[in-house]
Amino acid sequence: MKKFFSVAALLMVTVLTLVGCGGTADNGGNNKVLKVGSTIDFAPFEFQDETNKEYQGFDMDLIRAVAKEMGMTAEVQNIGFDGLIPALQAKNIDIVISGMTITDERKENVLFSEPYYDSGLTIVVRDGEESIKTFNDLAGRKVAVQIGTTSGDEVHKIAGVEVKEFNTVADCFMELKAMGVDAVVNDRPVNDYYISKSGATGVKELSERLTSESYGMAMTKSNTELQTKVNDALQKLKDNGEYQKIYEKWFGGVEK
Ligand code: GLN
């Protein structure tokens, strides 16, 4: 009998523990910790500080501010870009912030916050490349893109293009420098930053911009409660000037 009770008690504890841990994702943000997924390879939106190893960037500051506004703390996990939506669906994370473009296709699987940044795509080529000036010139050429991105979607539409897909944007630029591709297609603000701030040499960004895209934070389809809270927090940060401060810190000047 005694043994029965202790087994029952043990089971009880197990069940309670499971319940206790289970409510991570779909609770509309009642946990103190907001589990965030991001691909930490997309400066100036998300990248790792070389000295203190902290994740930093526009998205990192924004999600920390949003979490704070909701009375929570953001805990960021570095996940490959094509693994972010699966991680949401598996409820390993509550929200994605990763320079992720709001698209109709993604909307079939996730909820997005209101747009928080306007972006688009540009081309980067090697210095001295004169035969590529526009997206049409990529026909029949070799182009590197990050896997699972809108760049990939757009480049695949170009006739006869040979698309090489890489896990990270850094790998795309390496392939360009190693002459493995003729061009990289990637998000405009990230290309701008790579060319002007990261000391990149031997490459240039073309001025043509393809697509106008907006970034949104993604959540599971059922988590309308968290979506509302995130949108309210975002609006507050816009109203109280905090969003503008973060914007100026990373992009300088006024919002474009
Ligand atoms: N904005 C692009 C997309 O959503 C690329 C994002 C990224 O590489 N982090 O597909």
PDB file of C-alpha atoms in Angstrom, residues 2-245:
ATOM      1  CA  LYS A   2       2.813   2.337   0.986  1.00  0.00           C
ATOM      2  CA  LYS A   3       4.537   1.523  -2.263  1.00  0.00           C
ATOM      3  CA  PHE A   4       1.371   2.280  -4.193  1.00  0.00           C
ATOM      4  CA  PHE A   5       1.142   5.708  -2.606  1.00  0.00           C
ATOM      5  CA  SER A   6       4.704   6.590  -3.361  1.00  0.00           C
ATOM      6  CA  VAL A   7       4.284   5.530  -6.990  1.00  0.00           C
ATOM      7  CA  ALA A   8       1.088   7.548  -7.176  1.00  0.00           C
ATOM      8  CA  ALA A   9       2.818  10.542  -5.608  1.00  0.00           C
ATOM      9  CA  LEU A  10       5.686  10.235  -8.044  1.00  0.00           C
ATOM     10  CA  LEU A  11       3.271  10.113 -10.974  1.00  0.00           C
ATOM     11  CA  MET A  12       1.501  13.163  -9.607  1.00  0.00           C
ATOM     12  CA  VAL A  13       4.735  15.106  -9.398  1.00  0.00           C
ATOM     13  CA  THR A  14       5.609  14.074 -12.940  1.00  0.00           C
ATOM     14  CA  VAL A  15       2.233  15.164 -14.242  1.00  0.00           C
ATOM     15  CA  LEU A  16       2.446  18.504 -12.456  1.00  0.00           C
ATOM     16  CA  THR A  17       5.948  19.078 -13.746  1.00  0.00           C
ATOM     17  CA  LEU A  18       4.840  18.329 -17.291  1.00  0.00           C
ATOM     18  CA  VAL A  19       1.918  20.715 -16.978  1.00  0.00           C
ATOM     19  CA  GLY A  20       4.230  23.284 -15.467  1.00  0.00           C
ATOM     20  CA  CYS A  21       6.609  23.185 -18.419  1.00  0.00           C
ATOM     21  CA  GLY A  22       3.975  22.673 -21.044  1.00  0.00           C
ATOM     22  CA  GLY A  23       2.564  26.154 -21.248  1.00  0.00           C
ATOM     23  CA  THR A  24       5.496  27.758 -23.006  1.00  0.00           C
ATOM     24  CA  ALA A  25       4.206  28.666 -26.386  1.00  0.00           C
ATOM     25  CA  ASP A  26       0.492  29.136 -26.794  1.00  0.00           C
ATOM     26  CA  ASN A  27      -0.385  31.054 -23.663  1.00  0.00           C
ATOM     27  CA  GLY A  28      -0.464  34.515 -25.176  1.00  0.00           C
ATOM     28  CA  GLY A  29       2.670  35.581 -23.343  1.00  0.00           C
ATOM     29  CA  ASN A  30       1.787  34.920 -19.708  1.00  0.00           C
ATOM     30  CA  ASN A  31       5.225  33.452 -19.057  1.00  0.00           C
ATOM     31  CA  LYS A  32       7.954  35.695 -17.839  1.00  0.00           C
ATOM     32  CA  VAL A  33      10.228  34.423 -20.582  1.00  0.00           C
ATOM     33  CA  LEU A  34       9.448  35.119 -24.223  1.00  0.00           C
ATOM     34  CA  LYS A  35      11.184  32.453 -26.296  1.00  0.00           C
ATOM     35  CA  VAL A  36      12.493  34.085 -29.441  1.00  0.00           C
ATOM     36  CA  GLY A  37      13.953  32.446 -32.550  1.00  0.00           C
ATOM     37  CA  SER A  38      16.309  34.322 -34.878  1.00  0.00           C
ATOM     38  CA  THR A  39      19.041  33.565 -37.398  1.00  0.00           C
ATOM     39  CA  ILE A  40      22.021  35.433 -35.959  1.00  0.00           C
ATOM     40  CA  ASP A  41      23.673  36.229 -39.289  1.00  0.00           C
ATOM     41  CA  PHE A  42      21.880  39.274 -40.622  1.00  0.00           C
ATOM     42  CA  ALA A  43      23.589  42.490 -39.543  1.00  0.00           C
ATOM     43  CA  PRO A  44      22.402  45.067 -38.675  1.00  0.00           C
ATOM     44  CA  PHE A  45      19.239  43.198 -37.623  1.00  0.00           C
ATOM     45  CA  GLU A  46      20.824  40.293 -35.718  1.00  0.00           C
ATOM     46  CA  PHE A  47      24.471  39.404 -35.249  1.00  0.00           C
ATOM     47  CA  GLN A  48      26.845  38.333 -32.520  1.00  0.00           C
ATOM     48  CA  ASP A  49      29.102  40.857 -30.824  1.00  0.00           C
ATOM     49  CA  GLU A  50      32.627  39.521 -31.300  1.00  0.00           C
ATOM     50  CA  THR A  51      33.869  40.577 -27.877  1.00  0.00           C
ATOM     51  CA  ASN A  52      31.038  39.977 -25.423  1.00  0.00           C
ATOM     52  CA  LYS A  53      29.324  37.307 -27.601  1.00  0.00           C
ATOM     53  CA  GLU A  54      25.939  38.956 -27.077  1.00  0.00           C
ATOM     54  CA  TYR A  55      23.308  38.930 -29.772  1.00  0.00           C
ATOM     55  CA  GLN A  56      22.741  42.466 -30.955  1.00  0.00           C
ATOM     56  CA  GLY A  57      21.099  44.475 -33.728  1.00  0.00           C
ATOM     57  CA  PHE A  58      17.888  46.291 -34.569  1.00  0.00           C
ATOM     58  CA  ASP A  59      15.676  43.204 -34.179  1.00  0.00           C
ATOM     59  CA  MET A  60      17.360  42.257 -30.898  1.00  0.00           C
ATOM     60  CA  ASP A  61      16.785  45.708 -29.390  1.00  0.00           C
ATOM     61  CA  LEU A  62      13.226  45.752 -30.701  1.00  0.00           C
ATOM     62  CA  ILE A  63      12.217  42.334 -29.369  1.00  0.00           C
ATOM     63  CA  ARG A  64      13.788  43.124 -25.973  1.00  0.00           C
ATOM     64  CA  ALA A  65      11.780  46.347 -25.835  1.00  0.00           C
ATOM     65  CA  VAL A  66       8.584  44.559 -26.949  1.00  0.00           C
ATOM     66  CA  ALA A  67       9.092  41.836 -24.315  1.00  0.00           C
ATOM     67  CA  LYS A  68       9.755  44.437 -21.619  1.00  0.00           C
ATOM     68  CA  GLU A  69       6.581  46.260 -22.593  1.00  0.00           C
ATOM     69  CA  MET A  70       4.715  42.948 -22.078  1.00  0.00           C
ATOM     70  CA  GLY A  71       6.368  42.413 -18.670  1.00  0.00           C
ATOM     71  CA  MET A  72       8.579  39.646 -20.037  1.00  0.00           C
ATOM     72  CA  THR A  73      12.219  38.934 -20.832  1.00  0.00           C
ATOM     73  CA  ALA A  74      13.269  37.904 -24.333  1.00  0.00           C
ATOM     74  CA  GLU A  75      15.449  34.802 -24.545  1.00  0.00           C
ATOM     75  CA  VAL A  76      16.883  34.417 -28.026  1.00  0.00           C
ATOM     76  CA  GLN A  77      17.799  31.108 -29.685  1.00  0.00           C
ATOM     77  CA  ASN A  78      19.933  31.081 -32.826  1.00  0.00           C
ATOM     78  CA  ILE A  79      18.141  28.876 -35.390  1.00  0.00           C
ATOM     79  CA  GLY A  80      18.803  28.412 -39.140  1.00  0.00           C
ATOM     80  CA  PHE A  81      16.438  30.515 -41.268  1.00  0.00           C
ATOM     81  CA  ASP A  82      14.620  27.550 -42.799  1.00  0.00           C
ATOM     82  CA  GLY A  83      14.151  26.097 -39.286  1.00  0.00           C
ATOM     83  CA  LEU A  84      12.438  29.125 -37.735  1.00  0.00           C
ATOM     84  CA  ILE A  85       8.831  28.408 -38.768  1.00  0.00           C
ATOM     85  CA  PRO A  86       9.187  24.666 -37.945  1.00  0.00           C
ATOM     86  CA  ALA A  87      10.534  25.673 -34.485  1.00  0.00           C
ATOM     87  CA  LEU A  88       7.448  27.853 -33.958  1.00  0.00           C
ATOM     88  CA  GLN A  89       5.153  25.051 -35.036  1.00  0.00           C
ATOM     89  CA  ALA A  90       6.925  22.604 -32.706  1.00  0.00           C
ATOM     90  CA  LYS A  91       6.373  25.229 -29.951  1.00  0.00           C
ATOM     91  CA  ASN A  92      10.079  25.345 -29.146  1.00  0.00           C
ATOM     92  CA  ILE A  93       9.808  29.127 -29.452  1.00  0.00           C
ATOM     93  CA  ASP A  94       6.982  31.671 -29.029  1.00  0.00           C
ATOM     94  CA  ILE A  95       7.972  34.188 -31.682  1.00  0.00           C
ATOM     95  CA  VAL A  96      10.339  34.775 -34.597  1.00  0.00           C
ATOM     96  CA  ILE A  97      12.131  38.048 -35.256  1.00  0.00           C
ATOM     97  CA  SER A  98      14.679  37.612 -38.010  1.00  0.00           C
ATOM     98  CA  GLY A  99      14.254  40.189 -40.755  1.00  0.00           C
ATOM     99  CA  MET A 100      11.422  37.913 -41.870  1.00  0.00           C
ATOM    100  CA  THR A 101       9.341  39.277 -44.725  1.00  0.00           C
ATOM    101  CA  ILE A 102       5.570  39.083 -44.402  1.00  0.00           C
ATOM    102  CA  THR A 103       4.453  36.938 -47.357  1.00  0.00           C
ATOM    103  CA  ASP A 104       1.108  35.358 -48.275  1.00  0.00           C
ATOM    104  CA  GLU A 105       2.767  31.962 -48.393  1.00  0.00           C
ATOM    105  CA  ARG A 106       4.120  32.264 -44.844  1.00  0.00           C
ATOM    106  CA  LYS A 107       0.771  33.648 -43.671  1.00  0.00           C
ATOM    107  CA  GLU A 108      -0.727  30.239 -44.440  1.00  0.00           C
ATOM    108  CA  ASN A 109       1.379  28.824 -41.601  1.00  0.00           C
ATOM    109  CA  VAL A 110       1.979  31.653 -39.129  1.00  0.00           C
ATOM    110  CA  LEU A 111       0.520  34.892 -37.767  1.00  0.00           C
ATOM    111  CA  PHE A 112       2.508  38.062 -38.304  1.00  0.00           C
ATOM    112  CA  SER A 113       2.699  41.192 -36.195  1.00  0.00           C
ATOM    113  CA  GLU A 114       2.087  44.538 -37.837  1.00  0.00           C
ATOM    114  CA  PRO A 115       5.007  45.405 -40.170  1.00  0.00           C
ATOM    115  CA  TYR A 116       7.972  46.893 -38.301  1.00  0.00           C
ATOM    116  CA  TYR A 117      10.523  47.610 -41.084  1.00  0.00           C
ATOM    117  CA  ASP A 118      10.306  48.266 -44.848  1.00  0.00           C
ATOM    118  CA  SER A 119      12.849  46.420 -46.938  1.00  0.00           C
ATOM    119  CA  GLY A 120      13.546  45.096 -50.440  1.00  0.00           C
ATOM    120  CA  LEU A 121      16.137  43.095 -52.376  1.00  0.00           C
ATOM    121  CA  THR A 122      19.340  44.229 -54.100  1.00  0.00           C
ATOM    122  CA  ILE A 123      22.191  42.546 -55.979  1.00  0.00           C
ATOM    123  CA  VAL A 124      25.838  42.434 -54.905  1.00  0.00           C
ATOM    124  CA  VAL A 125      28.520  41.650 -57.541  1.00  0.00           C
ATOM    125  CA  ARG A 126      32.316  41.711 -57.660  1.00  0.00           C
ATOM    126  CA  ASP A 127      34.018  45.022 -58.466  1.00  0.00           C
ATOM    127  CA  GLY A 128      34.670  45.169 -62.182  1.00  0.00           C
ATOM    128  CA  GLU A 129      31.538  43.162 -63.046  1.00  0.00           C
ATOM    129  CA  GLU A 130      30.009  45.236 -65.821  1.00  0.00           C
ATOM    130  CA  SER A 131      27.636  42.749 -67.456  1.00  0.00           C
ATOM    131  CA  ILE A 132      25.197  42.642 -64.530  1.00  0.00           C
ATOM    132  CA  LYS A 133      23.320  45.898 -63.941  1.00  0.00           C
ATOM    133  CA  THR A 134      19.730  44.757 -63.297  1.00  0.00           C
ATOM    134  CA  PHE A 135      17.815  41.686 -62.157  1.00  0.00           C
ATOM    135  CA  ASN A 136      17.107  40.792 -65.801  1.00  0.00           C
ATOM    136  CA  ASP A 137      20.853  40.490 -66.377  1.00  0.00           C
ATOM    137  CA  LEU A 138      20.922  37.560 -63.945  1.00  0.00           C
ATOM    138  CA  ALA A 139      19.323  35.326 -66.621  1.00  0.00           C
ATOM    139  CA  GLY A 140      21.670  32.431 -67.309  1.00  0.00           C
ATOM    140  CA  ARG A 141      24.059  33.457 -64.511  1.00  0.00           C
ATOM    141  CA  LYS A 142      25.022  31.828 -61.209  1.00  0.00           C
ATOM    142  CA  VAL A 143      23.464  33.485 -58.165  1.00  0.00           C
ATOM    143  CA  ALA A 144      23.846  32.768 -54.429  1.00  0.00           C
ATOM    144  CA  VAL A 145      20.920  33.182 -52.024  1.00  0.00           C
ATOM    145  CA  GLN A 146      20.224  32.218 -48.428  1.00  0.00           C
ATOM    146  CA  ILE A 147      18.040  29.121 -48.214  1.00  0.00           C
ATOM    147  CA  GLY A 148      14.320  29.625 -47.510  1.00  0.00           C
ATOM    148  CA  THR A 149      14.315  33.372 -48.215  1.00  0.00           C
ATOM    149  CA  THR A 150      12.366  35.720 -50.458  1.00  0.00           C
ATOM    150  CA  SER A 151      15.613  36.242 -52.415  1.00  0.00           C
ATOM    151  CA  GLY A 152      15.458  32.569 -53.362  1.00  0.00           C
ATOM    152  CA  ASP A 153      11.785  32.902 -54.384  1.00  0.00           C
ATOM    153  CA  GLU A 154      12.523  35.890 -56.641  1.00  0.00           C
ATOM    154  CA  VAL A 155      15.724  34.586 -58.213  1.00  0.00           C
ATOM    155  CA  HIS A 156      14.103  31.244 -59.091  1.00  0.00           C
ATOM    156  CA  LYS A 157      11.667  33.221 -61.315  1.00  0.00           C
ATOM    157  CA  ILE A 158      14.490  34.445 -63.591  1.00  0.00           C
ATOM    158  CA  ALA A 159      14.923  32.395 -66.785  1.00  0.00           C
ATOM    159  CA  GLY A 160      17.884  30.037 -66.926  1.00  0.00           C
ATOM    160  CA  VAL A 161      19.402  31.238 -63.688  1.00  0.00           C
ATOM    161  CA  GLU A 162      21.536  28.808 -61.705  1.00  0.00           C
ATOM    162  CA  VAL A 163      20.661  29.298 -58.039  1.00  0.00           C
ATOM    163  CA  LYS A 164      23.077  28.167 -55.344  1.00  0.00           C
ATOM    164  CA  GLU A 165      21.524  28.111 -51.872  1.00  0.00           C
ATOM    165  CA  PHE A 166      23.514  28.560 -48.666  1.00  0.00           C
ATOM    166  CA  ASN A 167      22.638  28.392 -44.974  1.00  0.00           C
ATOM    167  CA  THR A 168      23.954  31.859 -44.201  1.00  0.00           C
ATOM    168  CA  VAL A 169      24.357  35.191 -45.966  1.00  0.00           C
ATOM    169  CA  ALA A 170      28.055  35.120 -44.997  1.00  0.00           C
ATOM    170  CA  ASP A 171      28.428  31.898 -47.016  1.00  0.00           C
ATOM    171  CA  CYS A 172      26.793  33.605 -50.033  1.00  0.00           C
ATOM    172  CA  PHE A 173      29.346  36.441 -49.931  1.00  0.00           C
ATOM    173  CA  MET A 174      32.196  33.979 -49.522  1.00  0.00           C
ATOM    174  CA  GLU A 175      31.050  32.113 -52.623  1.00  0.00           C
ATOM    175  CA  LEU A 176      30.912  35.396 -54.565  1.00  0.00           C
ATOM    176  CA  LYS A 177      34.487  36.250 -53.578  1.00  0.00           C
ATOM    177  CA  ALA A 178      35.624  32.714 -54.409  1.00  0.00           C
ATOM    178  CA  MET A 179      34.168  33.179 -57.947  1.00  0.00           C
ATOM    179  CA  GLY A 180      31.671  30.348 -57.354  1.00  0.00           C
ATOM    180  CA  VAL A 181      28.781  32.656 -58.307  1.00  0.00           C
ATOM    181  CA  ASP A 182      28.397  35.881 -60.323  1.00  0.00           C
ATOM    182  CA  ALA A 183      26.080  37.639 -57.870  1.00  0.00           C
ATOM    183  CA  VAL A 184      24.407  37.511 -54.456  1.00  0.00           C
ATOM    184  CA  VAL A 185      20.773  38.551 -54.037  1.00  0.00           C
ATOM    185  CA  ASN A 186      19.851  39.538 -50.495  1.00  0.00           C
ATOM    186  CA  ASP A 187      17.914  42.112 -48.448  1.00  0.00           C
ATOM    187  CA  ARG A 188      18.883  45.722 -49.222  1.00  0.00           C
ATOM    188  CA  PRO A 189      19.619  46.958 -45.649  1.00  0.00           C
ATOM    189  CA  VAL A 190      21.831  43.926 -44.988  1.00  0.00           C
ATOM    190  CA  ASN A 191      23.728  44.451 -48.258  1.00  0.00           C
ATOM    191  CA  ASP A 192      24.073  48.176 -47.435  1.00  0.00           C
ATOM    192  CA  TYR A 193      25.542  47.321 -44.047  1.00  0.00           C
ATOM    193  CA  TYR A 194      27.846  44.643 -45.469  1.00  0.00           C
ATOM    194  CA  ILE A 195      29.278  47.056 -48.038  1.00  0.00           C
ATOM    195  CA  SER A 196      29.502  50.186 -45.895  1.00  0.00           C
ATOM    196  CA  LYS A 197      30.087  48.996 -42.344  1.00  0.00           C
ATOM    197  CA  SER A 198      31.723  45.575 -42.361  1.00  0.00           C
ATOM    198  CA  GLY A 199      34.800  46.611 -44.319  1.00  0.00           C
ATOM    199  CA  ALA A 200      33.930  44.350 -47.271  1.00  0.00           C
ATOM    200  CA  THR A 201      36.269  44.828 -50.231  1.00  0.00           C
ATOM    201  CA  GLY A 202      36.154  43.798 -53.860  1.00  0.00           C
ATOM    202  CA  VAL A 203      32.361  43.906 -54.088  1.00  0.00           C
ATOM    203  CA  LYS A 204      29.674  46.471 -54.912  1.00  0.00           C
ATOM    204  CA  GLU A 205      25.916  46.773 -54.478  1.00  0.00           C
ATOM    205  CA  LEU A 206      23.761  47.652 -57.487  1.00  0.00           C
ATOM    206  CA  SER A 207      21.214  50.418 -57.113  1.00  0.00           C
ATOM    207  CA  GLU A 208      18.162  48.624 -58.537  1.00  0.00           C
ATOM    208  CA  ARG A 209      15.780  47.440 -55.840  1.00  0.00           C
ATOM    209  CA  LEU A 210      13.534  44.458 -56.464  1.00  0.00           C
ATOM    210  CA  THR A 211      10.296  44.071 -54.484  1.00  0.00           C
ATOM    211  CA  SER A 212       9.102  46.117 -51.574  1.00  0.00           C
ATOM    212  CA  GLU A 213       8.911  43.916 -48.522  1.00  0.00           C
ATOM    213  CA  SER A 214       7.924  44.455 -44.910  1.00  0.00           C
ATOM    214  CA  TYR A 215       9.349  42.594 -41.950  1.00  0.00           C
ATOM    215  CA  GLY A 216       7.043  41.166 -39.303  1.00  0.00           C
ATOM    216  CA  MET A 217       7.417  39.074 -36.172  1.00  0.00           C
ATOM    217  CA  ALA A 218       5.910  35.613 -36.644  1.00  0.00           C
ATOM    218  CA  MET A 219       3.867  33.570 -34.169  1.00  0.00           C
ATOM    219  CA  THR A 220       1.899  30.323 -34.322  1.00  0.00           C
ATOM    220  CA  LYS A 221      -1.443  30.450 -36.132  1.00  0.00           C
ATOM    221  CA  SER A 222      -3.437  29.924 -32.942  1.00  0.00           C
ATOM    222  CA  ASN A 223      -1.648  32.527 -30.822  1.00  0.00           C
ATOM    223  CA  THR A 224      -3.851  35.544 -31.542  1.00  0.00           C
ATOM    224  CA  GLU A 225      -3.486  36.574 -27.890  1.00  0.00           C
ATOM    225  CA  LEU A 226       0.281  37.025 -28.231  1.00  0.00           C
ATOM    226  CA  GLN A 227      -0.202  38.730 -31.613  1.00  0.00           C
ATOM    227  CA  THR A 228      -2.455  41.348 -29.999  1.00  0.00           C
ATOM    228  CA  LYS A 229      -0.016  41.930 -27.145  1.00  0.00           C
ATOM    229  CA  VAL A 230       2.934  42.260 -29.514  1.00  0.00           C
ATOM    230  CA  ASN A 231       1.061  44.709 -31.737  1.00  0.00           C
ATOM    231  CA  ASP A 232       0.008  46.772 -28.716  1.00  0.00           C
ATOM    232  CA  ALA A 233       3.606  46.826 -27.440  1.00  0.00           C
ATOM    233  CA  LEU A 234       4.924  47.816 -30.883  1.00  0.00           C
ATOM    234  CA  GLN A 235       2.413  50.645 -31.093  1.00  0.00           C
ATOM    235  CA  LYS A 236       3.402  51.868 -27.632  1.00  0.00           C
ATOM    236  CA  LEU A 237       7.083  51.875 -28.589  1.00  0.00           C
ATOM    237  CA  LYS A 238       6.223  53.902 -31.697  1.00  0.00           C
ATOM    238  CA  ASP A 239       4.129  56.351 -29.687  1.00  0.00           C
ATOM    239  CA  ASN A 240       6.676  56.875 -26.907  1.00  0.00           C
ATOM    240  CA  GLY A 241       9.662  57.368 -29.253  1.00  0.00           C
ATOM    241  CA  GLU A 242      11.495  54.187 -28.225  1.00  0.00           C
ATOM    242  CA  TYR A 243      11.102  52.603 -31.684  1.00  0.00           C
ATOM    243  CA  GLN A 244      12.560  55.734 -33.301  1.00  0.00           C
ATOM    244  CA  LYS A 245      15.530  55.643 -30.899  1.00  0.00           C
TER     245      LYS A 245
END
